[in-house]
Short mmCIF file of C-alpha atoms in Angstrom, two decimals:
data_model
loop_
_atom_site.label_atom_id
_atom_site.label_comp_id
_atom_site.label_asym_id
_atom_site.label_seq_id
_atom_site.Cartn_x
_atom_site.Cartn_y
_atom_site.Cartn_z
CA UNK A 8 34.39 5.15 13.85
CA UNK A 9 31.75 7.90 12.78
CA UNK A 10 32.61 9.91 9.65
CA UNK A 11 32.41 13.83 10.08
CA UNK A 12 32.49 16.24 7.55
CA UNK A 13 33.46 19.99 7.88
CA UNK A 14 32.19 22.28 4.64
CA UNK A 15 33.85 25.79 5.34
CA UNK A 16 35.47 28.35 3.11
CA UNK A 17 37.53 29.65 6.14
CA UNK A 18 40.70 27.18 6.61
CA UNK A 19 41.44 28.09 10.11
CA UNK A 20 38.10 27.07 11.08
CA UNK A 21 38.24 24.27 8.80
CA UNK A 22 41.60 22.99 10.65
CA UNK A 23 40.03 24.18 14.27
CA UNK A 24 37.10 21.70 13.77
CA UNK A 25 39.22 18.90 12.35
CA UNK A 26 41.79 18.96 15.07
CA UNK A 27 38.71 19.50 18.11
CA UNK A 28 36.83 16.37 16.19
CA UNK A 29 40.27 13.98 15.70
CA UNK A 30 40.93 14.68 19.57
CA UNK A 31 37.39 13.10 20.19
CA UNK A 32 38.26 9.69 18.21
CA UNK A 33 36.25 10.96 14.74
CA UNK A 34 37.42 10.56 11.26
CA UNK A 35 37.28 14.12 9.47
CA UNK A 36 37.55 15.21 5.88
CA UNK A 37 37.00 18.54 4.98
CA UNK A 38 35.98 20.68 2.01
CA UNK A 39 36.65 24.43 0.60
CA UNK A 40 32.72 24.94 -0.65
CA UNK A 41 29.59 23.44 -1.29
CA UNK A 42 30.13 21.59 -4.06
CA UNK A 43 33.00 20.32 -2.86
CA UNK A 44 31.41 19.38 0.19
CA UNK A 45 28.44 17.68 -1.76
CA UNK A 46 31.63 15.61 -3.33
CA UNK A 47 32.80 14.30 -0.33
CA UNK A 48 29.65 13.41 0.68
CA UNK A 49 28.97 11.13 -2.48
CA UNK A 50 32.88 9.60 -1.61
CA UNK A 51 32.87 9.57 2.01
CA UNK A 52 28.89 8.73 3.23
CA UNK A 53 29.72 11.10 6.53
CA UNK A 54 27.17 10.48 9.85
CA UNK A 55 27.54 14.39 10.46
CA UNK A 56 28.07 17.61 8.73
CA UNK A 57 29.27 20.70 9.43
CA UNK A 58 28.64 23.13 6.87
CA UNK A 59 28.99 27.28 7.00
CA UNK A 60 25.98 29.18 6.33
CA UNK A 61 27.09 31.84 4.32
CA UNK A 62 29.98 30.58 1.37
CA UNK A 63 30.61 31.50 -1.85
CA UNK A 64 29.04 29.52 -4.63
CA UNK A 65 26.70 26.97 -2.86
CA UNK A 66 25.15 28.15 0.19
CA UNK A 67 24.71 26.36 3.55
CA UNK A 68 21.26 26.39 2.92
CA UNK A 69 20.96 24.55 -0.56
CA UNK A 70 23.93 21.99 0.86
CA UNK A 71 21.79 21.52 3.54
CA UNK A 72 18.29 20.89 1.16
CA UNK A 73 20.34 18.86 -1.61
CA UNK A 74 21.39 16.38 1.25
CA UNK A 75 17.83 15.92 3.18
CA UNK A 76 16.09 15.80 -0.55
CA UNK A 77 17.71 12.39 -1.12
CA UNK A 78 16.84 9.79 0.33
CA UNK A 79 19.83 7.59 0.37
CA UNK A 80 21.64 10.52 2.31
CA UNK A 81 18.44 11.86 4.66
CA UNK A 82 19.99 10.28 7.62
CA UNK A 83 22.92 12.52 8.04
CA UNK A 84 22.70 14.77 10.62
CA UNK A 85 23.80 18.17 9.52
CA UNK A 86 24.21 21.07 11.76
CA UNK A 87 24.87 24.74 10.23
CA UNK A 88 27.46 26.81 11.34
CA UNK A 89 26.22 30.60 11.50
CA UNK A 90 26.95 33.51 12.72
CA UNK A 91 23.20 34.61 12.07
CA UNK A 92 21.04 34.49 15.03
CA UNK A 93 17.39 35.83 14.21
CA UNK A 94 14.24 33.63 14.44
CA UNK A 95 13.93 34.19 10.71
CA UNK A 96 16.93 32.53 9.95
CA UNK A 97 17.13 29.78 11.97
CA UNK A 98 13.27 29.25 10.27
CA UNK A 99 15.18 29.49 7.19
CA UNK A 100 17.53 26.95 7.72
CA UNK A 101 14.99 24.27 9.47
CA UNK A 102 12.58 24.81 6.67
CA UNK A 103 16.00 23.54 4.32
CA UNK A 104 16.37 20.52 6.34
CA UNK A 105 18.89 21.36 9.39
CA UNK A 106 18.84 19.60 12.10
CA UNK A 107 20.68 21.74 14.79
CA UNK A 108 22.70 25.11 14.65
CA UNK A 109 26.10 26.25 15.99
CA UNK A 110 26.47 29.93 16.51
CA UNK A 111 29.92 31.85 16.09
CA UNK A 112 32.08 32.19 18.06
CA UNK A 113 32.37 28.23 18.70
CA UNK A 114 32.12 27.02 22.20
CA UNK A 115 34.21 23.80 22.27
CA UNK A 116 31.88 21.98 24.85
CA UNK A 117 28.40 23.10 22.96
CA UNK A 118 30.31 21.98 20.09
CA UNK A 119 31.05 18.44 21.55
CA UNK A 120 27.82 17.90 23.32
CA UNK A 121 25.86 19.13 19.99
CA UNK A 122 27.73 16.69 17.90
CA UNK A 123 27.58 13.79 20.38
CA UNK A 124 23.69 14.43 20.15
CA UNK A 125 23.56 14.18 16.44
CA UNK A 126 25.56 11.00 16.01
CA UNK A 127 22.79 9.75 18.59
CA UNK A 128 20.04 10.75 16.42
CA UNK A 129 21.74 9.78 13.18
CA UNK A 130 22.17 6.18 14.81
CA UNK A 131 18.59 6.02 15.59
CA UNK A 132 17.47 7.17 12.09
CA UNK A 133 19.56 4.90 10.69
CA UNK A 134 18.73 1.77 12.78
CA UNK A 135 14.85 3.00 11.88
CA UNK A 136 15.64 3.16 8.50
CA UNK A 137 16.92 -0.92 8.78
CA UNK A 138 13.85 -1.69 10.56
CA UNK A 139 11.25 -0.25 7.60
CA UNK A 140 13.64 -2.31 4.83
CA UNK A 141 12.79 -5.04 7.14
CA UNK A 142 9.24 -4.68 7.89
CA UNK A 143 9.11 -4.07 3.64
CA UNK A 144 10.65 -7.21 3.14
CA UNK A 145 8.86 -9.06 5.18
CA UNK A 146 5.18 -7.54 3.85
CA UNK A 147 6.10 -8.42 0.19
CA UNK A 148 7.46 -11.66 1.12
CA UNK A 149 3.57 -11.96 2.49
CA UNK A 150 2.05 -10.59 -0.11
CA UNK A 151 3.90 -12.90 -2.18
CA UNK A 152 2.66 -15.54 -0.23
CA UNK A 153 -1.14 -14.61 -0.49
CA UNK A 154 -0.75 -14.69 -4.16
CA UNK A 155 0.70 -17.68 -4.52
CA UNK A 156 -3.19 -19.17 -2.43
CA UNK A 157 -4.90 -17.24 -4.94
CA UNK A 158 -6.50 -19.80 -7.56
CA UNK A 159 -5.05 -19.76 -11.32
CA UNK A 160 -7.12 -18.67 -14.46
CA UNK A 161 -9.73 -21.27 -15.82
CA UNK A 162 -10.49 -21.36 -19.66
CA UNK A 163 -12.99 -23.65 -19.51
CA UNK A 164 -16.42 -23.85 -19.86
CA UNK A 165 -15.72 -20.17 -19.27
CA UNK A 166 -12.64 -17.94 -18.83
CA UNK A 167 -11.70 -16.50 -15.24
CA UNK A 168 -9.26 -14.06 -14.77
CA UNK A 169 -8.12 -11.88 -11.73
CA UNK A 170 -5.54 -9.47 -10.74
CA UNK A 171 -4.18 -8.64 -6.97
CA UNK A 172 -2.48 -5.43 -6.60
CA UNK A 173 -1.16 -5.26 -2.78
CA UNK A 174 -0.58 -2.28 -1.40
CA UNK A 175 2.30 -1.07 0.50
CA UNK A 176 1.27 -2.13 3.73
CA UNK A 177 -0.31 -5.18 2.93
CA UNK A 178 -4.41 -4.97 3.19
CA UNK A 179 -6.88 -7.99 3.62
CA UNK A 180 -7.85 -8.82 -0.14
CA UNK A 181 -8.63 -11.94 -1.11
CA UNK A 182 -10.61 -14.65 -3.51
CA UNK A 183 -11.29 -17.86 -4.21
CA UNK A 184 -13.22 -19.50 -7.07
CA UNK A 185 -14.07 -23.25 -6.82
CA UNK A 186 -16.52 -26.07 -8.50
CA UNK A 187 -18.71 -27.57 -5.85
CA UNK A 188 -19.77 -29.71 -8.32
CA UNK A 189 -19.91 -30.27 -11.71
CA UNK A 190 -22.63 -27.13 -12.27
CA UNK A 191 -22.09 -24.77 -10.05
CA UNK A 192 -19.26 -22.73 -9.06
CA UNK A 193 -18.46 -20.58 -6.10
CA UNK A 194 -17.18 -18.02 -6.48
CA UNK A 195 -16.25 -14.97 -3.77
CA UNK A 196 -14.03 -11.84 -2.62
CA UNK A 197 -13.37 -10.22 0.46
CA UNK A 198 -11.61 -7.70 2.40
CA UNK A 199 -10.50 -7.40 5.89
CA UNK A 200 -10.69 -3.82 7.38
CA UNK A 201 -7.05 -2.34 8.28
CA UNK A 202 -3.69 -2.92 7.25
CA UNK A 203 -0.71 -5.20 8.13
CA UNK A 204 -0.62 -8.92 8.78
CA UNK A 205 -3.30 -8.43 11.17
CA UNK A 206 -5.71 -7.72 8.13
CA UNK A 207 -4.00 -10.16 6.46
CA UNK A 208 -4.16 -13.50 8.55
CA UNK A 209 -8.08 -13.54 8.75
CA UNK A 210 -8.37 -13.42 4.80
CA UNK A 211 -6.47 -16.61 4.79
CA UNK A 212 -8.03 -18.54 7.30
CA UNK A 213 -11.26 -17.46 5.61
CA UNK A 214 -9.96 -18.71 2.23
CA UNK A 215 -8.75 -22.19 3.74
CA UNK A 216 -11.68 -22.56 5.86
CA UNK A 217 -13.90 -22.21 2.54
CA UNK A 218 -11.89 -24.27 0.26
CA UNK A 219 -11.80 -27.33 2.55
CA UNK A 220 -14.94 -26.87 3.22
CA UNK A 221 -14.47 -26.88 7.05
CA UNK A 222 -17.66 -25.74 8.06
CA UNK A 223 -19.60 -28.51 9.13
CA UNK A 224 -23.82 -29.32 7.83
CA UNK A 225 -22.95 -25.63 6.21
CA UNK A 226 -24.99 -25.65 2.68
CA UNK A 227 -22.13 -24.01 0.24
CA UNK A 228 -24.79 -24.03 -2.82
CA UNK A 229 -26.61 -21.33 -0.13
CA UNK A 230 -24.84 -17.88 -0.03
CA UNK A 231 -26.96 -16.34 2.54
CA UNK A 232 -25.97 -19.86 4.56
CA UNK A 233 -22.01 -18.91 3.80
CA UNK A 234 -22.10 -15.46 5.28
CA UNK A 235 -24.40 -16.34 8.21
CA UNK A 236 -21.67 -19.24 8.97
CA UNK A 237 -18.66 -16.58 9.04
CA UNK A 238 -20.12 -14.23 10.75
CA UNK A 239 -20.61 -16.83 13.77
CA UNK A 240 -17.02 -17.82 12.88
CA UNK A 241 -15.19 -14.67 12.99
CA UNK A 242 -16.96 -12.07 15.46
CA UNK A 243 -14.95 -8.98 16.62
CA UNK A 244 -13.89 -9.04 20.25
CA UNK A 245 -11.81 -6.84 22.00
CA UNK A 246 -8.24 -8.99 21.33
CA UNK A 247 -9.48 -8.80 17.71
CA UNK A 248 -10.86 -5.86 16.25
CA UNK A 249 -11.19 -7.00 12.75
CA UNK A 250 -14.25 -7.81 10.45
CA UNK A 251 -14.36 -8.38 6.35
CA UNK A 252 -17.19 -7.21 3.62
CA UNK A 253 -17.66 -10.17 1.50
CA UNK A 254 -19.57 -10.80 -1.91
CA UNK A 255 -20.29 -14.60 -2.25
CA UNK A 256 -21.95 -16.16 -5.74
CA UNK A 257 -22.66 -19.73 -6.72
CA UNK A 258 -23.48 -19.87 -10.64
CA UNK A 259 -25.38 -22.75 -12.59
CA UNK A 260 -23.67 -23.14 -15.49
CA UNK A 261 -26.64 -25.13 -16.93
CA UNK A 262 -29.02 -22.70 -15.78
CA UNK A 263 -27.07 -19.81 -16.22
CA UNK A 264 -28.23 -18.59 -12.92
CA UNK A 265 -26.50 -16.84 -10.29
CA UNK A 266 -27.29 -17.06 -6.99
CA UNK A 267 -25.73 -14.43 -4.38
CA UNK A 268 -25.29 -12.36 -1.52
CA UNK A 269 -23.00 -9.86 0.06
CA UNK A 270 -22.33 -8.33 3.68
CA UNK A 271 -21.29 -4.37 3.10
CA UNK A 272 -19.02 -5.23 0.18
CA UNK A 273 -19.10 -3.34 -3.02
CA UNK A 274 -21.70 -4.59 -5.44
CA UNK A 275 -20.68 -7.21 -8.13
CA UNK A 276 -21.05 -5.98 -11.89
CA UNK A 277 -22.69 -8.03 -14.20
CA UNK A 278 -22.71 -6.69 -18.04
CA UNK A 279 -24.30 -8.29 -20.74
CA UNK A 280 -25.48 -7.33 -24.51
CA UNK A 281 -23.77 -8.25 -27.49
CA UNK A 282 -23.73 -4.57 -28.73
CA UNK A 283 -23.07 -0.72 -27.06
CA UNK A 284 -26.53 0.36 -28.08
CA UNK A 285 -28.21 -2.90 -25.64
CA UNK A 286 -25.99 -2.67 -23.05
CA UNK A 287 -27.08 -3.73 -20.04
CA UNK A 288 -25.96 -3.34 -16.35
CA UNK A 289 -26.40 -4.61 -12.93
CA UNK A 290 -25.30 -3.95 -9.74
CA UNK A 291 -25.35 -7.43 -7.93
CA UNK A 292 -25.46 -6.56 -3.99
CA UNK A 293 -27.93 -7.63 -1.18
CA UNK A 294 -28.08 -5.66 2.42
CA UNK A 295 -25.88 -6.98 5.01
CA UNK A 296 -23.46 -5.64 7.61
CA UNK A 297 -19.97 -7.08 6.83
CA UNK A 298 -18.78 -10.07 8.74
CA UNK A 299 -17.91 -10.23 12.67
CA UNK A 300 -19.69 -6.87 13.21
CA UNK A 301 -22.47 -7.97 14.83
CA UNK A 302 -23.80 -11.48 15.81
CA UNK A 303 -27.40 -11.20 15.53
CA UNK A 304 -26.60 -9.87 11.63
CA UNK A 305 -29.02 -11.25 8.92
CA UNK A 306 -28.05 -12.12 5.36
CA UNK A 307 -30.33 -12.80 2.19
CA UNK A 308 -30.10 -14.20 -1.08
CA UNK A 309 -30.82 -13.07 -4.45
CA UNK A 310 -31.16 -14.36 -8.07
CA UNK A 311 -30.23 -13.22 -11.51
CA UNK A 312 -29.85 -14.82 -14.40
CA UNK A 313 -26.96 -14.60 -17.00
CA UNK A 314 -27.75 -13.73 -20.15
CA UNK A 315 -24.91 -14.89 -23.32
CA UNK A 316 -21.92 -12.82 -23.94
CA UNK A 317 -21.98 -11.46 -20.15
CA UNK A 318 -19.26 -10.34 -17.85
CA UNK A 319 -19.30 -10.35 -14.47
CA UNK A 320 -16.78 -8.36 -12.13
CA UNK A 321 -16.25 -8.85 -8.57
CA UNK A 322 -13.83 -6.50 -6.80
CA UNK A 323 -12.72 -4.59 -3.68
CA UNK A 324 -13.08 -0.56 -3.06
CA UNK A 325 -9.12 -0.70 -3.88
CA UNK A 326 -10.64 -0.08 -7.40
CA UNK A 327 -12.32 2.58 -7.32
CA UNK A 328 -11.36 4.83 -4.15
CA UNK A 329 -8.26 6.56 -5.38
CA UNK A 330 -7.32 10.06 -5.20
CA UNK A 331 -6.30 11.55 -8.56
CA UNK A 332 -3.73 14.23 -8.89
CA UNK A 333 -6.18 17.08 -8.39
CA UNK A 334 -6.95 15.74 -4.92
CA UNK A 335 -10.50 14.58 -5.33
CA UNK A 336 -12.18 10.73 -4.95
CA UNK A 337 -13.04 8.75 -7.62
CA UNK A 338 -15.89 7.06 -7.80
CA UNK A 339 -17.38 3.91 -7.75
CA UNK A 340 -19.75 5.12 -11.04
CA UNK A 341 -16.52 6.00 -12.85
CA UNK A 342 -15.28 2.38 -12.34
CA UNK A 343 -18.40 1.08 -13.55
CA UNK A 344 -18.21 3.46 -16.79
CA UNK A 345 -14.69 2.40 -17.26
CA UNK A 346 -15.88 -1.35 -17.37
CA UNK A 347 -18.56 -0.29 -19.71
CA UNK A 348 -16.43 1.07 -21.47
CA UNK A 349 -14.29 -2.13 -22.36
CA UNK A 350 -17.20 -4.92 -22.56
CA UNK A 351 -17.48 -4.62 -26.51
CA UNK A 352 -13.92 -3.87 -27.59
CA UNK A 353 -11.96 -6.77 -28.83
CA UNK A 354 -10.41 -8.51 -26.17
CA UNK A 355 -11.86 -7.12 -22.91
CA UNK A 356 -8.50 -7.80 -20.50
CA UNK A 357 -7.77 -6.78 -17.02
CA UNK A 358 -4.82 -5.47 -18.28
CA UNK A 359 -6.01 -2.20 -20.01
CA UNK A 360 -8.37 -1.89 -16.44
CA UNK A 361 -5.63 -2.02 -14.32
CA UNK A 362 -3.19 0.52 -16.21
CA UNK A 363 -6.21 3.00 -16.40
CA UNK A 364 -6.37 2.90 -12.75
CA UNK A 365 -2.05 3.27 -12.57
CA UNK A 366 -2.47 6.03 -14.61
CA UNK A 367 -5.27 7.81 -12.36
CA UNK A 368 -3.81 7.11 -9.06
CA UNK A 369 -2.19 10.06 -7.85
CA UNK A 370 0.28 8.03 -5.26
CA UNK A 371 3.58 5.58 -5.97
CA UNK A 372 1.39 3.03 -4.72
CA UNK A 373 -2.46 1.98 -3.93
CA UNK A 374 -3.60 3.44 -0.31
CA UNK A 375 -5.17 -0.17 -0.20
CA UNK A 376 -5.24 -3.83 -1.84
CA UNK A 377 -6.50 -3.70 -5.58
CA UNK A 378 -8.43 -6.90 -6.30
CA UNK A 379 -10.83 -7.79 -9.36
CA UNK A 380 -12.19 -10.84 -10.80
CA UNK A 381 -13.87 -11.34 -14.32
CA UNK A 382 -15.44 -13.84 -15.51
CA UNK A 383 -16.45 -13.90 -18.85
CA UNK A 384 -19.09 -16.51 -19.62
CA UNK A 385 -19.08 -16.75 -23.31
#
């Protein structure tokens, strides 16, 4: 049985509506004024209100804008009872939050039909409402379960961490960092374009492909090799209209040389120098269009070496494109300053990167997935 309740200062229209409402098989409480009626709301949870315009104390109108303001009551549907009939006003009271309007006199049908209507529409909003909690559950439970493939830290010979920040629909992030022998490790991150478990399930067959090394006579030591490989693997079609960037590394620890290559992914940071006055950075990124975009795509290698007391960070554009609370872009040159910032301070953790970018982003949540890796070699 739907819950209706009547906010009026006049009692014979308060006991008008009640009896008219009871007749139609609703429950009805009623209430002298706006705070009252704001009350019963908090004790009853109605699925309709009808609330006067013009009352003493609390108006109609800021009844109407306290109720649609919080969220654990925006589903009611709450019609205002006026006798005011301009455009202006009835702009007034839809800019407040109402969702339909009575005018007085009251017609008994128009009443009846108007309030069938909004029990309709409260229904829906609520069943809606049920469906997001849902469809929330069920992307953290995902992005729970993505984390939980991501590898662990490593201490040793050198420490790797990472962080993985999902967003609130769930993007494609994800990394993988692996010994393919005793020397050299691979190490890589990517990012599926779009949102949703779409994005999602092509980042994990990538990951699983890669760590069981799946890919037949494919030379893993070879970056350029890797990428080539995927792109065969995973080209866009018209059932799937999804492709990755990817930054792929192999490092010889004996050697301390890194070999790499990337396809439209954000360059890899590499910053070495045992003091701020030899700092010294490098943007680690080869041309390349990203993965499944094209099949005839070409991907090259290049070499660096890694000099002591180096750190190198791998990430997705979740790190640096965020809108700060004036409304403009960071930047990826910020980022890099930011890292800069941190390589000579004590104890150089993801930690104090990741609240500096909480504390810049202007939203709740990250637009997209927020993944970085570091790896810090001595």
């Amino acid at each position: 049985m739907f819950k209706i309740l009547v906010i009026d200062d006049d009692i014979s229209i308060q006991i008008f509506l009640k009896r008219l409402l009871e007749k139609q098989g609703y429950l009805v409480v009623t209430a002298n004024d706006g705070n009252e009626g704001i009350a019963q709301v908090m004790s009853y949870n109605p699925a309709l209100i009808i609330c006067d315009w013009i009352m003493p104390g609390l108006n109609g109108l800021e009844v109407c804008n306290y109720i649609k303001t919080d969220p654990n009551l925006s589903t009611i549907f709450f019609i205002l009872l006026t006798s005011l009939d301009s455009v202006a006003d009835r702009v007034k009271g839809l800019d407040a939050g109402a969702d339909d309007f009575i005018s007085k006199p009251i017609e008994q049908n128009e009443l009846k039909a108007r309030v069938r209507a909004g029990l309709r529409l409260h229904q829906l909003s609520r069943d809606l409402q049920t469906q997001k909690l849902l469809l929330e559950t069920e992307l953290a439970e995902a992005a729970e379960y993505v984390r939980s493939l991501l590898p662990l830290p490593a201490t040793e010979p050198f420490s790797i961490n990472s962080r993985f920040i999902p967003s609130r629909q769930l993007g494609g992030d994800c990394f993988d960092y692996y010994w393919l022998d005793s020397e050299y490790l691979a190490v890589y991150l990517l990012d599926t374009a779009g949102h949703g478990l779409k994005a999602t399930l092509p980042s994990i067959s990538v990951l699983n492909l890669l760590r069981s090394r799946a890919l037949k006579d494919l030379d893993y030591y070879q970056p350029s090799d890797v990428l080539r490989a995927l792109n065969e693997t995973f080209q866009m079609n018209y059932q799937n209209d999804k492709y990755f960037t990817i930054w792929y590394g192999v490092y010889n620890r004996v050697k301390r040389q890194l070999i790499y290559a990337s396809a439209g992914h954000p360059p890899a940071i590499l910053i070495s120098g045992k003091s701020p006055k030899n700092t010294k950075v490098q943007l680690l990124r080869t041309p390349g269009m990203p993965v499944g975009m094209f099949t005839e795509a070409k991907y090259v290698d290049a070499y660096c070496q890694v000099e002591k007391f180096s750190n190198l960070y791998i990430f997705s554009d979740g790190a640096y494109e965020l809108t700060k609370s004036d409304g403009t872009l960071w930047s990826l040159d910020a980022f890099i300053q930011i890292l800069v910032s941190l390589q000579h301070t004590v104890d150089c953790q993801l930690d104090q990167v990741l609240n500096y970018l909480i504390a810049l982003n202007s939203k709740e949540a990250f637009e997209d997935d927020l993944s970085i890796l570091q790896i810090k070699f001595d």
